Amino acid sequence: MEEQYNIEEINDRKQRLVDLLQERIYEYASVTDKEDFIIGIHVEEFSSQALEFESIYALKVVLEGLIEDYEMDTESVIYKLNKLLGNINGYESYQEMNNENSGYIYLMVNPSMNGIVKIGLTKRTPEERLDELSKATGVPTPFILVYKERFNDCVRAEKIIHSLLEERGERVSSNREFFSTETSEAIKIIQEVKENYDTDSWDLAEQSYDWYDDKPISKEYLEKGIDYLNGYGNYLQDYDKAIEYLEKAGELGEAQAYYELGNLYVDTMKEEEFTLDVKKAIKYFEKGRKLTGKYANYCNAGQALCYVNDYFTYAKIKNYTKNDANAEKCWKWFFENLDFNESDYLAGSHIFDFLNHFMLNNEVYDGYKKALDKISIQYITKCRYDLYKRTLDFSSWDKIRKHLLSKFSKNQLERNVDIEWLREESSYDEDGINFNIKINKGFLNKEDIISFNGNGGAYRKIKEIIKNGDSVDSLQLGDVGTLVVDSVLEDFDGYMVKSSSLEVIGNEVLEEKEVISKVDTVKVNESKNTNIENTTGKGILGKVKSWFG
């Protein structure tokens, strides 16, 4: 691979980059993302040659001497290079070269072991492994290679295949690769894992095992682990068994399993019954964040809290060392990968932790806070109502309430609106979409996002407001009209219990200066009024990317 590039030119570029960094060492010391800074300097200096020279491999060669010297995270650097230059010549070869888990799953039989098959992995050729096994003095007859299949990630593929056969009770021994099963059945499972599971190891996707069973084996392990962790159902609380099952689920790609394990080791509520250990928690969060899905991203938040958490100072916990720089990086990953919606309780909870332990922690370096403030504000905007409401429960969270009030006006956080729900058979349709109301205090706007306070589940948008048969933009004090929401409230068939409340938690239309739209709490009073007619109605990375079109 290396001989395809001019090694002398690569070495010259290495030295030039070192010189540039030395010249800008003070600037380097003050930046938040040092990896972006170094990559940016390199591409900026050599941008005119980028398309002719650059490739993932060549850039890696240039930077590899700096990765250790400048304490850069190798995996993070390669990920950024991969993302930046993924379509440039050399990418596929580099990917293949660096796929350490690429290899074969093989199936062998031995005439001396009737009814037993051996299923293992090798990163060489199955024929080499066959020769190796057959030469062993511990077996009376040579093995026979029956089947082989190449996998992008043979390590994970082997774990899944073994788990599936073990769950069927066909594993001879828990720590051996021998199974009591038909050869044809074993081949079928290997092929199905190849077809339905084997993904590019650079882009591991969440997989479905529906081809094999109604419930994936990984999900079964996850559920058992959570049951043992909490003592749910017919399971007694047993941390050892919980860890055993959650680790199995994690190995099979369940990010939630690693998230649960990480939280177990830093749960200060368990400090009297379980040995807490931040180092172990970080290990699990690190494994989980490399997978995919929302729980993989929650692992970024969990890991961030491992590095800066006010509560750990007073808890019985091992291996806690505060590290602002690591926390800042993990929070950055969390927000960059956050696909947020208002009903995502865990995401909102982590944003609350972010404010509580990081942004409002006086011991955290202000430079890190400033960088994350710009990234996080869009998500704080979306859940500001829930964040603010939570702070009202305890005086110890006054600092978060004051912070929110510094970002949003009080009107955006606690404007009260009373409405009268005009309840009768014709006051809502059978699908639970249209609701007739009267405004007793305040106002409602079209496209406000509302919650029926636990009735009807998640948030809905007001699609339309109808008054006197016409569509209007708002209902003001004393107005009577119909709210048309954007989705059916199937979970209670359009029927709202007595003394229900309606919460207006935002609006998609953002106003100048007030950046965030209004957040309202709406009280609902029951009425028997029957006179209403029901109407239906730029940073460095961005600059670098631009150079590559």
Coordinates of C-alpha atoms in Angstrom, one line a residue:
M1 CA 0.0 0.0 0.0
E2 CA 2.7 2.5 1.0
E3 CA 4.7 2.2 -2.2
Q4 CA 1.8 3.8 -4.1
Y5 CA 2.7 7.1 -2.6
N6 CA 5.9 9.2 -2.7
I7 CA 7.4 8.4 0.7
E8 CA 9.9 11.3 0.4
E9 CA 7.0 13.7 -0.1
I10 CA 5.1 12.2 2.9
N11 CA 8.2 12.6 5.1
D12 CA 8.6 16.2 3.9
R13 CA 5.0 16.9 4.7
K14 CA 5.4 15.4 8.2
Q15 CA 8.3 17.7 9.0
R16 CA 6.5 20.7 7.6
L17 CA 3.4 20.0 9.7
V18 CA 5.6 19.7 12.8
D19 CA 7.2 23.0 12.0
L20 CA 3.7 24.6 11.5
L21 CA 2.5 23.3 14.8
Q22 CA 5.6 24.6 16.6
E23 CA 5.0 28.0 15.1
R24 CA 1.3 28.0 16.2
I25 CA 1.8 26.2 19.5
Y26 CA 0.1 28.9 21.6
E27 CA -2.9 28.9 19.3
Y28 CA -2.9 25.1 19.5
A29 CA -2.9 25.1 23.3
S30 CA -6.0 27.3 23.4
V31 CA -8.3 25.5 20.9
T32 CA -11.0 23.1 22.1
D33 CA -10.7 20.4 19.4
K34 CA -7.0 19.9 18.8
E35 CA -7.6 17.1 16.3
D36 CA -9.6 19.4 14.1
F37 CA -6.9 22.1 14.5
I38 CA -4.1 19.8 13.4
I39 CA -6.1 18.3 10.5
G40 CA -7.1 21.8 9.5
I41 CA -3.6 23.1 9.4
H42 CA -2.4 20.2 7.3
V43 CA -5.1 20.4 4.7
E44 CA -4.9 24.3 4.6
E45 CA -1.2 24.1 4.0
F46 CA -1.5 21.5 1.2
S47 CA -4.9 22.2 -0.2
S48 CA -3.6 22.9 -3.7
Q49 CA -2.4 19.3 -3.9
A50 CA -5.3 17.8 -2.1
L51 CA -7.0 16.0 -4.9
E52 CA -3.8 14.7 -6.4
F53 CA -2.2 13.5 -3.2
E54 CA -4.7 13.1 -0.4
S55 CA -6.1 9.7 0.7
I56 CA -7.1 8.4 4.1
Y57 CA -4.0 6.3 4.1
A58 CA -1.5 9.0 3.1
L59 CA -3.0 11.4 5.7
K60 CA -2.7 8.7 8.3
V61 CA 0.9 8.2 7.5
V62 CA 1.6 11.9 7.8
L63 CA -0.2 12.2 11.1
E64 CA 0.7 9.0 12.8
G65 CA 3.9 10.4 14.3
L66 CA 1.9 13.3 15.8
I67 CA -0.9 11.2 17.2
E68 CA 1.1 10.0 20.2
D69 CA 3.2 13.2 20.5
Y70 CA 0.2 15.4 20.7
E71 CA -2.0 13.0 22.6
M72 CA -4.5 12.6 19.9
D73 CA -7.2 9.9 19.9
T74 CA -6.2 7.6 17.0
E75 CA -9.7 6.3 16.5
S76 CA -11.2 9.7 16.5
V77 CA -8.6 11.0 14.0
I78 CA -9.1 8.1 11.6
Y79 CA -12.9 8.6 11.9
K80 CA -12.6 12.3 11.0
L81 CA -10.2 11.6 8.1
N82 CA -12.6 8.8 6.9
K83 CA -15.5 11.2 7.0
L84 CA -13.6 14.1 5.4
L85 CA -12.0 12.2 2.5
G86 CA -14.2 9.2 2.1
N87 CA -14.7 9.6 -1.6
I88 CA -11.1 10.3 -2.5
N89 CA -8.8 7.7 -4.1
G90 CA -7.4 5.2 -1.7
Y91 CA -10.3 5.1 0.8
E92 CA -11.4 1.5 0.0
S93 CA -7.9 0.1 0.2
Y94 CA -7.3 1.9 3.4
Q95 CA -10.6 0.6 4.8
E96 CA -9.7 -3.0 3.9
M97 CA -6.2 -2.7 5.3
N98 CA -7.4 -1.4 8.6
N99 CA -10.4 -3.8 9.1
E100 CA -8.7 -5.8 11.8
N101 CA -11.8 -8.1 12.3
S102 CA -12.0 -9.2 8.7
G103 CA -11.7 -12.9 8.3
Y104 CA -13.5 -16.3 7.9
I105 CA -15.9 -18.4 9.8
Y106 CA -15.2 -22.0 9.2
L107 CA -17.1 -25.2 9.9
M108 CA -15.0 -28.4 10.3
V109 CA -15.8 -32.0 11.3
N110 CA -13.7 -34.8 12.5
P111 CA -14.5 -38.5 11.9
S112 CA -13.5 -39.3 15.5
M113 CA -16.2 -36.9 16.8
N114 CA -19.5 -38.3 15.4
G115 CA -22.3 -35.7 15.4
I116 CA -20.1 -32.9 16.5
V117 CA -19.1 -29.9 14.4
K118 CA -16.4 -27.2 15.1
I119 CA -17.3 -23.6 14.2
G120 CA -14.6 -21.0 14.7
L121 CA -12.9 -18.0 13.1
T122 CA -9.6 -17.3 11.5
K123 CA -8.1 -14.1 10.1
R124 CA -5.8 -16.2 7.9
T125 CA -7.2 -18.8 5.5
P126 CA -9.4 -21.7 6.8
E127 CA -7.0 -24.1 5.0
E128 CA -4.1 -22.9 7.2
R129 CA -6.2 -23.3 10.3
L130 CA -7.2 -26.8 9.1
D131 CA -3.6 -27.8 8.7
E132 CA -2.8 -26.4 12.2
L133 CA -5.6 -28.3 13.9
S134 CA -5.0 -31.6 12.1
K135 CA -1.4 -31.6 13.1
A136 CA -2.3 -31.5 16.8
T137 CA -1.5 -34.7 18.7
G138 CA -4.7 -34.4 20.8
V139 CA -7.0 -35.6 18.0
P140 CA -6.7 -39.2 16.5
T141 CA -7.8 -38.2 13.0
P142 CA -7.5 -35.0 10.8
F143 CA -10.2 -32.4 10.6
I144 CA -12.2 -31.9 7.4
L145 CA -13.1 -28.4 6.2
V146 CA -16.8 -28.5 5.3
Y147 CA -17.6 -24.9 4.8
K148 CA -16.1 -21.4 5.0
E149 CA -17.6 -17.9 4.7
R150 CA -15.8 -14.5 4.7
F151 CA -17.1 -11.8 7.0
N152 CA -16.3 -8.1 7.4
D153 CA -16.4 -8.7 11.2
C154 CA -15.7 -12.4 11.8
V155 CA -15.3 -11.7 15.6
R156 CA -18.9 -10.5 16.1
A157 CA -20.2 -13.0 13.6
E158 CA -18.7 -15.9 15.6
K159 CA -20.3 -14.6 18.8
I160 CA -23.7 -14.4 17.2
I161 CA -23.5 -17.9 15.7
H162 CA -22.2 -19.4 18.9
S163 CA -25.0 -17.7 20.9
L164 CA -27.7 -18.9 18.6
L165 CA -26.5 -22.5 18.8
E166 CA -25.9 -22.2 22.6
E167 CA -29.5 -20.9 23.1
R168 CA -30.7 -24.0 21.3
G169 CA -28.8 -26.2 23.8
E170 CA -26.4 -27.5 21.1
R171 CA -23.1 -26.2 22.6
V172 CA -21.0 -29.1 24.0
S173 CA -19.1 -26.9 26.4
S174 CA -19.5 -23.2 27.2
N175 CA -15.8 -22.4 26.5
R176 CA -15.4 -24.7 23.5
E177 CA -16.2 -24.2 19.7
F178 CA -17.9 -27.6 19.4
F179 CA -21.6 -28.1 18.8
S180 CA -23.9 -31.1 18.6
T181 CA -25.9 -30.2 15.5
E182 CA -26.5 -31.2 11.9
T183 CA -23.9 -29.9 9.5
S184 CA -26.6 -28.5 7.1
E185 CA -28.3 -26.6 10.0
A186 CA -25.0 -25.1 11.1
I187 CA -24.2 -24.0 7.5
K188 CA -27.7 -22.5 7.2
I189 CA -27.2 -20.3 10.4
I190 CA -23.7 -19.2 9.1
Q191 CA -25.2 -18.1 5.8
E192 CA -28.1 -16.3 7.4
V193 CA -25.8 -14.4 9.8
K194 CA -23.8 -13.4 6.7
E195 CA -26.8 -12.3 4.8
N196 CA -28.6 -10.4 7.7
Y197 CA -25.8 -9.3 10.0
D198 CA -22.5 -8.8 8.3
T199 CA -22.0 -5.1 7.8
D200 CA -19.1 -2.8 7.0
S201 CA -17.2 -2.6 10.2
W202 CA -16.7 1.2 9.6
D203 CA -20.5 1.7 9.6
L204 CA -22.0 -0.8 12.0
A205 CA -25.8 -0.6 11.7
E206 CA -28.4 -1.8 14.2
Q207 CA -29.4 -5.2 12.9
S208 CA -32.6 -7.2 13.1
Y209 CA -32.6 -10.9 13.8
D210 CA -36.2 -11.4 12.6
W211 CA -35.0 -13.8 10.0
Y212 CA -34.1 -16.3 12.8
D213 CA -36.7 -15.8 15.6
D214 CA -39.4 -13.5 16.8
K215 CA -37.1 -12.1 19.4
P216 CA -33.4 -11.6 18.7
I217 CA -31.1 -13.5 21.1
S218 CA -29.3 -10.2 21.9
K219 CA -32.7 -8.7 23.0
E220 CA -33.4 -11.7 25.2
Y221 CA -30.0 -11.3 26.9
L222 CA -30.7 -7.6 27.3
E223 CA -34.1 -8.1 28.8
K224 CA -32.8 -10.8 31.2
G225 CA -30.0 -8.5 32.2
I226 CA -32.3 -5.6 33.0
D227 CA -34.7 -8.0 34.9
Y228 CA -31.8 -9.2 37.1
L229 CA -30.5 -5.7 37.5
N230 CA -33.8 -4.4 38.9
G231 CA -35.5 -7.6 40.2
Y232 CA -38.3 -7.3 37.8
G233 CA -41.1 -9.9 37.3
N234 CA -40.1 -13.3 38.5
Y235 CA -36.4 -12.5 38.8
L236 CA -34.6 -11.8 42.0
Q237 CA -32.2 -8.9 41.9
D238 CA -28.8 -10.4 41.2
Y239 CA -26.0 -8.1 40.0
D240 CA -23.7 -10.9 39.0
K241 CA -26.3 -12.4 36.7
A242 CA -27.3 -9.0 35.4
I243 CA -23.6 -8.3 34.4
E244 CA -23.3 -11.7 32.8
Y245 CA -26.4 -11.3 30.5
L246 CA -25.8 -7.6 29.8
E247 CA -22.2 -8.3 28.7
K248 CA -23.5 -11.1 26.3
A249 CA -26.0 -8.6 24.9
G250 CA -23.3 -6.0 24.5
E251 CA -21.1 -8.3 22.6
L252 CA -23.9 -9.0 20.2
G253 CA -24.3 -5.3 19.4
E254 CA -26.8 -4.1 22.0
A255 CA -25.6 -0.6 22.9
Q256 CA -28.3 -0.4 25.7
A257 CA -26.6 -3.3 27.5
Y258 CA -23.3 -1.3 27.8
Y259 CA -25.3 1.8 28.8
E260 CA -27.0 -0.1 31.6
L261 CA -23.6 -1.6 32.7
G262 CA -21.9 1.8 32.7
N263 CA -24.7 3.3 34.8
L264 CA -24.6 0.4 37.3
Y265 CA -21.0 1.2 38.2
V266 CA -21.7 4.9 38.8
D267 CA -25.2 4.7 40.4
T268 CA -24.7 6.5 43.7
M269 CA -28.0 5.2 44.9
K270 CA -26.4 1.7 45.0
E271 CA -23.2 2.7 46.8
E272 CA -24.1 0.8 49.9
E273 CA -24.9 -2.5 48.1
F274 CA -22.6 -2.4 45.1
T275 CA -18.9 -1.4 44.5
L276 CA -18.9 1.6 42.3
D277 CA -16.0 2.1 40.0
V278 CA -15.7 5.0 37.4
K279 CA -13.0 3.2 35.5
K280 CA -15.2 0.2 34.9
A281 CA -18.1 2.5 33.9
I282 CA -15.9 4.2 31.3
K283 CA -14.9 0.9 29.9
Y284 CA -18.5 -0.1 29.2
F285 CA -19.6 3.4 27.9
E286 CA -16.6 3.3 25.6
K287 CA -17.7 0.0 24.1
G288 CA -21.3 1.1 23.8
R289 CA -20.6 4.4 22.1
K290 CA -18.8 2.6 19.2
L291 CA -22.1 0.8 18.3
T292 CA -25.1 2.5 16.8
G293 CA -28.5 3.9 17.8
K294 CA -29.6 6.3 20.5
Y295 CA -28.2 4.2 23.4
A296 CA -24.8 4.4 21.7
N297 CA -25.1 8.1 21.9
Y298 CA -26.4 8.0 25.5
C299 CA -23.1 6.3 26.3
N300 CA -21.3 9.5 25.2
A301 CA -23.3 11.3 27.8
G302 CA -22.7 8.6 30.4
Q303 CA -18.9 8.8 29.7
A304 CA -19.0 12.6 30.0
L305 CA -20.5 12.3 33.5
C306 CA -17.8 9.9 34.4
Y307 CA -15.2 12.7 33.9
V308 CA -17.2 15.5 35.6
N309 CA -19.9 14.7 38.1
D310 CA -20.4 16.8 41.2
Y311 CA -22.1 13.9 43.0
F312 CA -19.0 11.7 42.8
T313 CA -17.0 14.0 45.1
Y314 CA -19.1 12.8 48.0
A315 CA -19.9 9.2 47.0
K316 CA -18.2 6.0 47.8
I317 CA -16.7 5.5 44.3
K318 CA -13.4 4.1 43.0
N319 CA -11.1 5.6 40.4
Y320 CA -12.8 9.0 40.0
T321 CA -10.5 11.7 38.6
K322 CA -12.0 14.9 37.2
N323 CA -11.1 15.6 33.6
D324 CA -12.7 18.6 32.0
A325 CA -11.1 18.1 28.6
N326 CA -12.5 14.5 28.3
A327 CA -15.9 15.6 29.5
E328 CA -16.0 18.4 26.9
K329 CA -15.2 16.0 24.1
C330 CA -17.8 13.4 25.2
W331 CA -20.5 16.0 25.5
K332 CA -19.6 17.3 22.0
W333 CA -20.0 13.8 20.6
F334 CA -23.3 13.5 22.4
F335 CA -24.8 16.7 20.9
E336 CA -23.3 16.1 17.4
N337 CA -25.1 12.7 17.3
L338 CA -28.3 13.7 19.1
D339 CA -31.5 13.1 17.1
F340 CA -33.8 14.8 19.6
N341 CA -37.5 14.8 20.0
E342 CA -39.5 16.1 22.9
S343 CA -40.7 12.7 24.1
D344 CA -37.1 11.4 24.5
Y345 CA -37.0 11.4 28.3
L346 CA -33.4 10.1 28.6
A347 CA -32.0 12.6 26.1
G348 CA -33.7 15.4 28.2
S349 CA -32.4 13.9 31.4
H350 CA -28.8 13.9 30.0
I351 CA -29.2 17.6 28.9
F352 CA -30.2 18.4 32.4
D353 CA -27.1 16.6 33.7
F354 CA -25.0 18.5 31.2
L355 CA -26.3 21.8 32.6
N356 CA -26.0 20.7 36.2
H357 CA -22.6 19.0 36.2
F358 CA -20.8 20.7 33.4
M359 CA -22.1 24.1 32.2
L360 CA -22.9 25.3 35.7
N361 CA -19.9 23.7 37.4
N362 CA -17.6 26.6 38.6
E363 CA -14.6 24.3 38.4
V364 CA -14.9 23.5 34.7
Y365 CA -12.8 25.6 32.4
D366 CA -14.8 28.4 30.8
G367 CA -13.3 27.8 27.3
Y368 CA -14.9 24.3 27.2
K369 CA -18.3 25.7 28.3
K370 CA -18.2 28.4 25.7
A371 CA -17.6 25.9 22.9
L372 CA -20.4 23.6 24.0
D373 CA -22.9 26.5 24.7
K374 CA -23.2 27.1 20.9
I375 CA -23.7 23.4 20.1
S376 CA -26.2 22.6 22.9
I377 CA -28.5 25.6 22.7
Q378 CA -30.7 24.2 19.9
Y379 CA -31.4 21.1 22.0
I380 CA -32.0 23.1 25.2
T381 CA -34.4 25.1 23.2
K382 CA -36.5 22.0 22.4
C383 CA -36.8 20.8 25.9
R384 CA -36.5 24.0 27.8
Y385 CA -40.0 23.7 29.3
D386 CA -39.3 20.3 30.8
L387 CA -35.9 21.5 32.1
Y388 CA -37.4 24.5 33.7
K389 CA -40.4 22.6 35.2
R390 CA -38.0 20.1 36.8
T391 CA -36.1 22.9 38.5
L392 CA -39.2 24.0 40.4
D393 CA -39.1 20.8 42.5
F394 CA -35.9 21.4 44.4
S395 CA -34.2 24.6 45.6
S396 CA -30.8 23.0 44.9
W397 CA -31.5 23.5 41.2
D398 CA -31.9 27.2 41.4
K399 CA -28.8 27.7 39.4
I400 CA -30.3 25.8 36.4
R401 CA -33.5 27.8 36.7
K402 CA -31.5 31.1 36.7
H403 CA -29.4 29.8 33.7
L404 CA -32.6 29.1 31.7
L405 CA -34.0 32.5 32.6
S406 CA -30.8 34.0 31.2
K407 CA -31.4 32.3 27.9
F408 CA -35.1 32.6 27.6
S409 CA -37.6 35.2 28.8
K410 CA -39.9 34.3 31.7
N411 CA -42.8 34.6 29.3
Q412 CA -41.3 31.8 27.3
L413 CA -41.0 29.5 30.3
E414 CA -44.1 30.1 32.4
R415 CA -46.9 32.0 30.6
N416 CA -50.2 30.7 32.1
V417 CA -53.2 30.2 29.9
D418 CA -56.5 28.9 31.3
I419 CA -58.9 27.2 28.8
E420 CA -62.3 25.7 29.3
W421 CA -62.7 22.3 27.6
L422 CA -66.3 22.3 26.2
R423 CA -66.9 18.7 26.9
E424 CA -69.8 16.9 25.3
E425 CA -70.3 14.1 22.8
S426 CA -69.9 16.5 19.9
S427 CA -66.9 18.3 21.4
Y428 CA -64.3 16.0 19.8
D429 CA -64.5 13.6 16.9
E430 CA -64.2 9.8 17.4
D431 CA -60.6 9.9 16.3
G432 CA -59.6 12.3 19.0
I433 CA -58.2 15.0 16.7
N434 CA -60.6 17.9 17.1
F435 CA -61.2 19.6 20.5
N436 CA -63.6 22.5 21.3
I437 CA -62.3 25.0 23.9
K438 CA -62.9 28.5 25.3
I439 CA -59.9 30.7 26.3
N440 CA -60.4 32.0 29.8
K441 CA -56.9 33.5 30.1
G442 CA -54.1 34.1 27.7
F443 CA -54.1 32.9 24.1
L444 CA -53.2 29.9 21.9
N445 CA -51.4 30.2 18.5
K446 CA -51.6 28.0 15.4
E447 CA -48.8 25.4 15.3
D448 CA -48.3 25.6 19.1
I449 CA -46.9 22.2 20.4
I450 CA -49.2 20.9 23.0
S451 CA -49.3 18.0 25.5
F452 CA -52.5 16.6 27.0
N453 CA -50.6 16.2 30.3
G454 CA -50.2 12.4 30.1
N455 CA -53.5 11.8 28.3
G456 CA -52.8 11.0 24.7
G457 CA -49.1 10.3 25.1
A458 CA -46.5 12.4 23.4
Y459 CA -46.7 16.0 22.1
R460 CA -48.9 17.1 19.2
K461 CA -48.9 20.2 17.1
I462 CA -52.0 22.3 16.5
K463 CA -52.4 22.0 12.8
E464 CA -55.4 24.3 12.6
I465 CA -57.6 26.6 14.8
I466 CA -61.2 27.1 13.7
K467 CA -63.3 30.0 14.9
N468 CA -66.9 30.6 13.7
G469 CA -66.3 28.2 10.8
D470 CA -63.1 30.0 9.6
S471 CA -59.5 29.0 10.0
V472 CA -57.6 31.6 12.2
D473 CA -54.1 32.1 13.5
S474 CA -54.9 32.3 17.2
L475 CA -57.6 32.2 19.9
Q476 CA -57.5 35.2 22.3
L477 CA -59.1 35.8 25.7
G478 CA -62.8 34.9 25.6
D479 CA -62.7 33.2 22.2
V480 CA -64.4 29.8 21.5
G481 CA -63.0 27.5 18.8
T482 CA -61.8 24.1 17.8
L483 CA -58.2 22.8 18.0
V484 CA -57.2 20.4 15.3
V485 CA -54.1 18.4 16.3
D486 CA -51.8 16.6 14.0
S487 CA -52.2 13.0 15.1
V488 CA -54.9 10.7 16.6
L489 CA -54.9 10.3 20.3
E490 CA -55.5 6.6 20.1
D491 CA -54.3 5.8 23.6
F492 CA -57.5 7.2 25.2
D493 CA -59.9 7.1 22.2
G494 CA -60.3 10.9 22.2
Y495 CA -61.7 10.9 25.8
M496 CA -60.1 13.2 28.4
V497 CA -60.5 12.5 32.1
K498 CA -62.0 15.0 34.4
S499 CA -59.6 17.9 35.4
S500 CA -57.2 17.2 32.6
S501 CA -54.6 19.8 31.8
L502 CA -53.2 21.0 28.6
E503 CA -49.6 22.2 28.3
V504 CA -48.4 24.4 25.5
I505 CA -44.7 23.8 25.3
G506 CA -43.5 25.7 22.2
N507 CA -44.0 26.8 18.7
E508 CA -42.0 26.0 15.5
V509 CA -42.1 29.7 14.5
L510 CA -39.1 31.4 16.1
E511 CA -39.2 35.2 16.7
E512 CA -36.4 37.7 16.3
K513 CA -34.6 38.3 19.6
E514 CA -36.8 35.9 21.6
V515 CA -35.2 33.2 19.5
I516 CA -37.3 30.6 21.2
S517 CA -41.1 30.6 20.8
K518 CA -43.5 30.7 23.7
V519 CA -43.8 28.1 26.4
D520 CA -47.1 27.9 28.1
T521 CA -48.9 26.0 30.9
V522 CA -52.6 25.6 30.2
K523 CA -55.2 24.7 32.8
V524 CA -58.3 22.9 31.6
N525 CA -61.7 23.3 33.3
E526 CA -64.5 21.0 32.5
S527 CA -67.7 22.6 31.2
K528 CA -71.1 21.3 30.0
N529 CA -71.6 24.0 27.5
T530 CA -73.6 22.5 24.6
N531 CA -74.0 25.7 22.5
I532 CA -70.8 25.3 20.5
E533 CA -70.9 23.8 17.0
N534 CA -68.3 21.1 16.3
T535 CA -66.3 22.2 13.3
T536 CA -63.9 19.8 11.5
G537 CA -61.6 21.2 10.0
K538 CA -18.2 27.5 10.8
G539 CA -15.5 26.0 12.2
I540 CA -12.2 24.5 10.9
L541 CA -13.7 21.2 9.9
G542 CA -16.4 22.9 7.8
K543 CA -13.8 24.9 6.1
V544 CA -11.7 21.8 5.4
K545 CA -14.7 20.0 3.9
S546 CA -15.4 22.9 1.6
W547 CA -11.9 22.5 0.0
F548 CA -13.0 19.0 -1.1
G549 CA -16.2 20.1 -2.7

